XYZ file of C-alpha atoms in Angstrom:
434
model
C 215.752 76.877 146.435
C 212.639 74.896 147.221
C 213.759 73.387 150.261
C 216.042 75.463 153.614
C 218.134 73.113 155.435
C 219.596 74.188 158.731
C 223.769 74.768 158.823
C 224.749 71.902 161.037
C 227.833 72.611 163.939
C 230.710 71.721 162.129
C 231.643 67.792 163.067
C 235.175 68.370 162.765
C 234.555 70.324 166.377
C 233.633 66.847 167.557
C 235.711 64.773 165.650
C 239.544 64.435 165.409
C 241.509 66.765 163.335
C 244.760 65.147 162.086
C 247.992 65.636 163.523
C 250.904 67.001 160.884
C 253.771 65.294 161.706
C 257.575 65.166 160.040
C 257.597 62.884 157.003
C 259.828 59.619 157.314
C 257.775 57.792 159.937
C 256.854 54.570 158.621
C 252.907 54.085 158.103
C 251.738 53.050 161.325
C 253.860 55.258 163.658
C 252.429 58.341 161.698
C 248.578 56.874 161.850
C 249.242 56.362 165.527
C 250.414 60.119 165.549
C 247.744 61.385 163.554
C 245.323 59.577 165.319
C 243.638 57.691 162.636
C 244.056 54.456 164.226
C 240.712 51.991 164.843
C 241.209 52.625 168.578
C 241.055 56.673 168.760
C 236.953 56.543 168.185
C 237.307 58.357 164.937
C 233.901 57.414 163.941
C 232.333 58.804 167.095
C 228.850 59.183 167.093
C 228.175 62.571 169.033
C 228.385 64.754 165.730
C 225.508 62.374 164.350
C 223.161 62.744 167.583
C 223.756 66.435 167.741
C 222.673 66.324 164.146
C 219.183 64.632 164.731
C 218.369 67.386 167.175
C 217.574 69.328 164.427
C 216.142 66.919 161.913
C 212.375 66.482 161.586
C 212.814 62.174 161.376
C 212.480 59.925 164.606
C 216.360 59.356 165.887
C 215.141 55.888 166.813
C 215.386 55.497 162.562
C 219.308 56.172 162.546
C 221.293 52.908 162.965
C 224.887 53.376 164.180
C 228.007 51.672 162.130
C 228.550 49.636 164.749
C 225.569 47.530 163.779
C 227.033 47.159 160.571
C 229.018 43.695 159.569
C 231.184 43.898 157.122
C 229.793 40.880 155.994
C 226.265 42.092 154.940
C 227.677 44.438 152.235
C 225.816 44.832 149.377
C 226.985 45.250 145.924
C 226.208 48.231 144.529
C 226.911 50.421 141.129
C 229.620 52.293 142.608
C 231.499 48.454 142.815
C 233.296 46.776 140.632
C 231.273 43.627 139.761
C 233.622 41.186 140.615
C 235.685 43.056 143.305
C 233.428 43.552 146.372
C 233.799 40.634 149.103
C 233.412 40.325 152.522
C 237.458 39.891 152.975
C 237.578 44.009 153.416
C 238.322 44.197 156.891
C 241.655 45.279 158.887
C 242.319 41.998 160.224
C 243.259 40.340 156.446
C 245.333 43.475 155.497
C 249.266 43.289 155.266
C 251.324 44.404 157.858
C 253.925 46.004 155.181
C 255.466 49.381 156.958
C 255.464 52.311 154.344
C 255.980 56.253 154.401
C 253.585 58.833 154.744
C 253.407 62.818 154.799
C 251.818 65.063 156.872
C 247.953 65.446 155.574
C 247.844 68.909 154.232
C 245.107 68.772 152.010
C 241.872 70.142 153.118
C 239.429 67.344 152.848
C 235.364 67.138 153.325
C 233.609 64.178 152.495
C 229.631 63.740 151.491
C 227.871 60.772 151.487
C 224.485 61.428 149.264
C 223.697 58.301 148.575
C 224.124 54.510 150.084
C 225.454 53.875 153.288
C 228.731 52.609 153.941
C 228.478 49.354 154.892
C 231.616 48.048 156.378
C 233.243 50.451 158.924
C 236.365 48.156 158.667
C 236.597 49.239 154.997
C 235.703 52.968 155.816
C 238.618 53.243 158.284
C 240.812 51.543 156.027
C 240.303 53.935 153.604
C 240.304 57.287 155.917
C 244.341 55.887 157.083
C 245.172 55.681 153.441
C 244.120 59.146 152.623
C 245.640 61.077 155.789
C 248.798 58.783 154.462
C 248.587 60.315 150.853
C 248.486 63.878 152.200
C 244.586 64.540 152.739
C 243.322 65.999 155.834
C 239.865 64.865 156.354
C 237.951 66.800 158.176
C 234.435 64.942 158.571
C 235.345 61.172 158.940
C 232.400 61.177 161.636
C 229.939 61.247 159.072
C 230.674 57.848 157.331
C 228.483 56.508 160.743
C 225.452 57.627 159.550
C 222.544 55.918 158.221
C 219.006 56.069 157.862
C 217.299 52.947 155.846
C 219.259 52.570 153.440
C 221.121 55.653 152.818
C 224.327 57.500 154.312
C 221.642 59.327 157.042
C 218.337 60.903 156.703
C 217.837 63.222 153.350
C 219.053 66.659 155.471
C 221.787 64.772 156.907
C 223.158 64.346 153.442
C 222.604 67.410 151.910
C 224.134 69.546 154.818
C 227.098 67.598 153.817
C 227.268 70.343 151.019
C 224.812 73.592 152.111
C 226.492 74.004 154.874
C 229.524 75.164 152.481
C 226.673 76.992 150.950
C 225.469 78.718 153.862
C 229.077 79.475 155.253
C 228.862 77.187 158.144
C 231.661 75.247 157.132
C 234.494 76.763 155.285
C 235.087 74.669 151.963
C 238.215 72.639 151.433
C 240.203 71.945 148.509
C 239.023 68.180 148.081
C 235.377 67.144 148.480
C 235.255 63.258 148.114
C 232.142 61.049 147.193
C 231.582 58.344 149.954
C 230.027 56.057 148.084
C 227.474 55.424 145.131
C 224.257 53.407 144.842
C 221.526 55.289 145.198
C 220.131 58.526 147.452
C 221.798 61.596 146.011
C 218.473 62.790 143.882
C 216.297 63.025 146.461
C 218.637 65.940 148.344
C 219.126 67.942 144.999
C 216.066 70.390 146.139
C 217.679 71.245 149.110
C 221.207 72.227 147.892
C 221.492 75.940 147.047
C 223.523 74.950 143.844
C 224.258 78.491 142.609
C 225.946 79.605 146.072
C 227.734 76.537 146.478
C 229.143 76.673 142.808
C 230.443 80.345 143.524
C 232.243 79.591 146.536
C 233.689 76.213 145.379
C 234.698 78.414 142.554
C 236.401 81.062 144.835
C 237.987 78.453 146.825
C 239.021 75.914 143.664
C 237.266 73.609 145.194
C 237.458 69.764 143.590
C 234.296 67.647 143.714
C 235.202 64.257 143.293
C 232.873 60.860 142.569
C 231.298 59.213 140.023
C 228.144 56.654 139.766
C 224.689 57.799 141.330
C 227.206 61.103 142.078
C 226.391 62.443 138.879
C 223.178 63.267 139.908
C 225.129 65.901 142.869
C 227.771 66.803 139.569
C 225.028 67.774 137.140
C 223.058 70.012 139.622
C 226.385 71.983 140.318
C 227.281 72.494 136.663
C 223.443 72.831 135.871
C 223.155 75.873 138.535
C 226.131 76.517 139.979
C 228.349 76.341 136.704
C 230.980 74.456 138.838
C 233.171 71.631 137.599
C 233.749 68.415 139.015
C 235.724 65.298 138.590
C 234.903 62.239 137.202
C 236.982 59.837 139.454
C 236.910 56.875 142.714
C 235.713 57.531 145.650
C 236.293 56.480 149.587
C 234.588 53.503 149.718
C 234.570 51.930 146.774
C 238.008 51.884 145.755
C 240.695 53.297 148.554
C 238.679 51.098 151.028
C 239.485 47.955 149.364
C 242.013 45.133 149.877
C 243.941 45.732 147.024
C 243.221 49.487 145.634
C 243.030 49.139 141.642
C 246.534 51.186 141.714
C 246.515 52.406 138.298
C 242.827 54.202 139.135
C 244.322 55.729 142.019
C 247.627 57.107 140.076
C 244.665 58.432 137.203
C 242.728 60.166 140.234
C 245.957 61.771 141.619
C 246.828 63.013 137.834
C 243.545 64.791 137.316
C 243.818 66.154 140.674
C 247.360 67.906 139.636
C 247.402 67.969 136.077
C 246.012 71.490 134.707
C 246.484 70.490 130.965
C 245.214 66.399 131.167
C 245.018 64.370 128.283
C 243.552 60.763 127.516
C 244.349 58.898 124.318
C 242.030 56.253 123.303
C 243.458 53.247 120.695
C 240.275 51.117 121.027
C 236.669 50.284 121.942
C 237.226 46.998 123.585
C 236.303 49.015 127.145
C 232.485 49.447 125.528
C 231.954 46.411 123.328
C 234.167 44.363 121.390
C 232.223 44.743 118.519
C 231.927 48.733 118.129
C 234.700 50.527 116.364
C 235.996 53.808 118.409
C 234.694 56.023 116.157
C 231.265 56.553 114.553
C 230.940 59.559 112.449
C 229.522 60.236 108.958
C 233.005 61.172 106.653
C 236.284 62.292 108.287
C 236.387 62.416 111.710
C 237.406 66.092 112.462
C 238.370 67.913 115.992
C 236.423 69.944 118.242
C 235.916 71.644 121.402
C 233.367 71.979 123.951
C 232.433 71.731 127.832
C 232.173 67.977 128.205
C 229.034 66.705 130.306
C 227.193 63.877 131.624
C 228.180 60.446 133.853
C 226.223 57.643 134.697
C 223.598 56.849 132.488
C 220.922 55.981 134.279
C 220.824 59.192 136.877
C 221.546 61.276 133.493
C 218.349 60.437 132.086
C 216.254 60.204 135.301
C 216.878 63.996 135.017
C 216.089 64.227 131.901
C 213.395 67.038 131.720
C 214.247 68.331 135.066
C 216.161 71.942 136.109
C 219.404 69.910 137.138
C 220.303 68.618 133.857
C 222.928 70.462 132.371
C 222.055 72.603 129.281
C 225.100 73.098 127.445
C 225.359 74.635 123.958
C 227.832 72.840 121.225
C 228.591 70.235 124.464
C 230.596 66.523 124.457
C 228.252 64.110 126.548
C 230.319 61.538 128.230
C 228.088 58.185 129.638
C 228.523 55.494 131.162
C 226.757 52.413 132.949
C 226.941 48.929 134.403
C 224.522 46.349 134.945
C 222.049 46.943 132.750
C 220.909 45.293 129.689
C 221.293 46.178 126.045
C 217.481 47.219 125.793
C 217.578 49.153 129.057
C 220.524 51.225 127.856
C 218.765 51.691 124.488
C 215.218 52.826 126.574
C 217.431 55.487 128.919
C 219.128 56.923 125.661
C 215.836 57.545 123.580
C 215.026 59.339 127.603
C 217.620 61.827 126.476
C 216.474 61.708 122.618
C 213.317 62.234 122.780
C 213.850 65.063 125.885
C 216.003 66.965 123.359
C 218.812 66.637 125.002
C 221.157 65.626 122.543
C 220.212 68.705 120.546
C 223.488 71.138 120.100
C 226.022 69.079 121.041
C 228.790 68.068 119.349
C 229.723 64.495 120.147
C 228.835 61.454 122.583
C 231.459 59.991 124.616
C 230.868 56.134 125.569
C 233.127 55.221 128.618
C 232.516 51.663 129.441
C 229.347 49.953 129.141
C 229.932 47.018 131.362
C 228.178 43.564 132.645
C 225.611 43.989 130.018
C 225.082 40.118 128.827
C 223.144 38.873 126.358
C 219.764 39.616 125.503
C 217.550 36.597 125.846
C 215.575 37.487 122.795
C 218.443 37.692 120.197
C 222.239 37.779 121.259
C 222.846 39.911 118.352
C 220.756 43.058 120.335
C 223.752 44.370 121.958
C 225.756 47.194 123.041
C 226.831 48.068 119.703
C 223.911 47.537 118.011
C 222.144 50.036 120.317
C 225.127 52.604 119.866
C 224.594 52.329 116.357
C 221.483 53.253 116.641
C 221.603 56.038 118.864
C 224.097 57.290 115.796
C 221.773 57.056 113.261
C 218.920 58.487 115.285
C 221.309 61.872 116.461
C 223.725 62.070 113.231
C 226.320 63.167 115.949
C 229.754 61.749 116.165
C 230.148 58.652 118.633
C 233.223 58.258 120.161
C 234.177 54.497 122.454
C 235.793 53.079 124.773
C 236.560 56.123 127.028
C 238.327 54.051 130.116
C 236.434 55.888 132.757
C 232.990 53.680 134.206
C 232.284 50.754 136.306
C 235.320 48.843 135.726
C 239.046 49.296 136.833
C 242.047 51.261 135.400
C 239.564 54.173 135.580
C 241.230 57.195 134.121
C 239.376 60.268 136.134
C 238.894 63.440 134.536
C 236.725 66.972 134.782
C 233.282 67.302 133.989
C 232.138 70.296 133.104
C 235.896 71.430 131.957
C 237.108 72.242 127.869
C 237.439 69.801 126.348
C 239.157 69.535 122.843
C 238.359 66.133 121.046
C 241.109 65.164 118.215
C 240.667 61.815 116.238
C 244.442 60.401 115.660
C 245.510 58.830 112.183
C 244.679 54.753 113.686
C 241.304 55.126 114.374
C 241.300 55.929 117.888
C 241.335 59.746 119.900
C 242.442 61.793 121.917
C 240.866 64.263 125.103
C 242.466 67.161 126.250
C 241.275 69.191 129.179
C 241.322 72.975 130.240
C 240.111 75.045 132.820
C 239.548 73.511 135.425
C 240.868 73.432 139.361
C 244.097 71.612 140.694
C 246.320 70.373 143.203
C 249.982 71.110 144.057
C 251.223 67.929 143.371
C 254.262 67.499 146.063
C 251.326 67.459 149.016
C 250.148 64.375 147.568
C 251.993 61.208 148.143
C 250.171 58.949 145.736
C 251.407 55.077 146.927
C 249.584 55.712 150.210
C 246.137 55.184 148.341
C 246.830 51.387 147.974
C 249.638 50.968 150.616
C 248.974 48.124 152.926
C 248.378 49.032 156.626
């Protein structure tokens, strides 16, 4: 480990640990008992000063939420393109009573990369998960933030070494905040291998997607831990209207120990690429399936945190970038080897690409085509995982058995991999109204 960073007092000790209470209480009587309301000072800043006093940056550098307006938030990768507005706030949310359960659920969160942005749309989205049965245990640190990340670069990574060093015990869930951009520069000063172990001991679930994959490659890379491809606080349970089917996916690869995911078309990736490229019959096979976003895939390309699996499926994704600029990061991970010994590629969606202002023919499929060609490895589409909604979430870093079905689409089955009971999760609280 190149870098030590100093185990931090655990913030739940400052914080406000939720209150189990019967279930039957309608959603706002158990939020008022659980103390998750916008009035208790859940996202108290004396964890955050107490945190400075042992961090080598100025404090005068560390802006509090509450200088935050919900209205400068800035769209970032971790968003759906055409879902972030500044509407997120309590004040515009329905007043519809509904059920909850007592939180059970151990719960950490990280934030490696962005800041928040709207503490509105943070709270909302700490009240929906103590409603769904998840008992989170560091809400404080969604109040950080230096420039523009989620706090200074030890900030963030104590987030996870402190589970590393034993400070902090680790929990059954730990959630992504957000995406964007921040989590690479902290991967030096995670001890990866120790963390791995004791997530491993503990079945701990690591949970995000986007600039995330930079935090789920180092774990598999050095810790050989799993984690799950799937939404995270802020940019989905903090919305208006939670995308409901991509919170009923994230709750079925959080319980499910045998998932599956059948694939009948492409349409998710292009409209022009068929689900399958392969050279003859498309035939079945298994490995650890790998990857994420594209973009942080490839920046590591070369680097001790990318993954080096033997006879693996790489699964990408992106949004936002053009058809050349996907075509660039991809020859990153040719031309690095990467795609050496593995078995297949796995496209999940490649979305708000456009059209390339040289020739609109240049496109998403024609660089997938290419990337066939260049590999000779099976291509497989339209995996509905990515930048878009109706995500389905699944494990990285899991088995993974690949079986093309008789119509030209495919299925994925998953093994091995940690899980959730699922009675302590009561899923409709992830998009209830408060």
């Amino acid at each position: 480990m190149s870098a030590k960073i100093q185990s931090l007092t655990d913030d739940n000790k400052n914080g406000h640990t939720a209150i189990e209470t019967k279930s039957g209480l309608n959603r706002r009587q158990f939020l008022r008992q659980a103390g998750v309301s916008a009035g208790v000072g859940l996202l108290a800043t004396h964890s955050i000063t107490q945190a400075l006093a042992s961090d080598t940056l100025d404090s005068g550098t560390l802006s509090s939420s509450s200088t935050q307006s919900s209205s400068s938030t800035q769209l970032t990768k971790d968003d759906l393109p055409s879902t972030l507005t500044a509407d997120d706030s309590l004040a515009r949310i329905s007043s519809t009573q509904t059920s909850c359960i007592a939180p059970t659920i151990e719960t950490r969160l990280f934030a490696s990369s962005n800041v928040g942005g709207s503490k509105d749309r943070i709270q909302l989205a700490l009240e929906r998960m103590a409603c769904a049965g998840f008992k989170v245990n560091n809400p404080v640190i969604t109040n950080r933030q230096y420039l523009r990340f989620a706090g200074t670069d030890s900030q963030r990574a104590s987030d996870l070494q402190n589970i590393a060093t034993g400070a902090i015990a680790a929990p059954k869930l730990l959630l992504g905040v957000r995406g964007g951009y921040g989590a690479m520069r902290i991967l030096p000063m995670v001890d990866w291998s120790t963390l791995g172990r004791i997530m491993s001991e503990r079945g701990t679930i690591l949970a995000g997607f986007s600039d995330v994959t930079a935090i789920q490659c180092a774990l598999l890379a050095k810790g050989n831990m799993s984690s799950l491809a799937a939404p995270m606080l802020y940019s989905e349970f903090g919305k208006t209207q939670p995308d409901q089917v991509s919170c009923q996916k994230f709750v079925d690869a959080l319980t499910n120990p045998n998932l599956t995911i059948t694939i009948r078309d492409a349409a998710l990736t292009s409209q022009q690429l068929p689900a399958i490229l392969t050279k003859g019959e498309p035939k079945p096979l298994t490995g650890t399936i790998w990857g994420g976003n594209l973009s942080v895939v490839s920046a590591l390309a070369g680097s001790e945190y990318l993954p080096r699996i033997d006879g693996g499926i790489v699964f990408l994704e992106d949004v936002g970038e053009q058809a050349y600029r996907i075509e660039r990061m991809l020859y990153d991970l040719y031309l690095a080897g990467v795609f050496k010994n593995q078995q297949a590629i796995v496209f999940g969606a490649l979305s708000g690409i456009g059209e390339d202002s040289y020739d609109k023919r240049y496109d998403a499929a024609t660089v997938v085509r290419q990337l066939h060609k260049l590999t000779g490895l099976p291509i497989y589409s339209g995996m509905s995982f990515g930048h878009i909604g109706q995500k389905r979430s699944f494990p990285l870093g899991a088995t993974c058995q690949l079986t093309p079905n008789t119509v030209g689409g495919y299925q994925l089955a998953f093994t091995d991999y940690p899980t959730i009971k699922a009675e302590a999760i009561h899923v409709e609280g992830l998009w209830q109204a408060v």
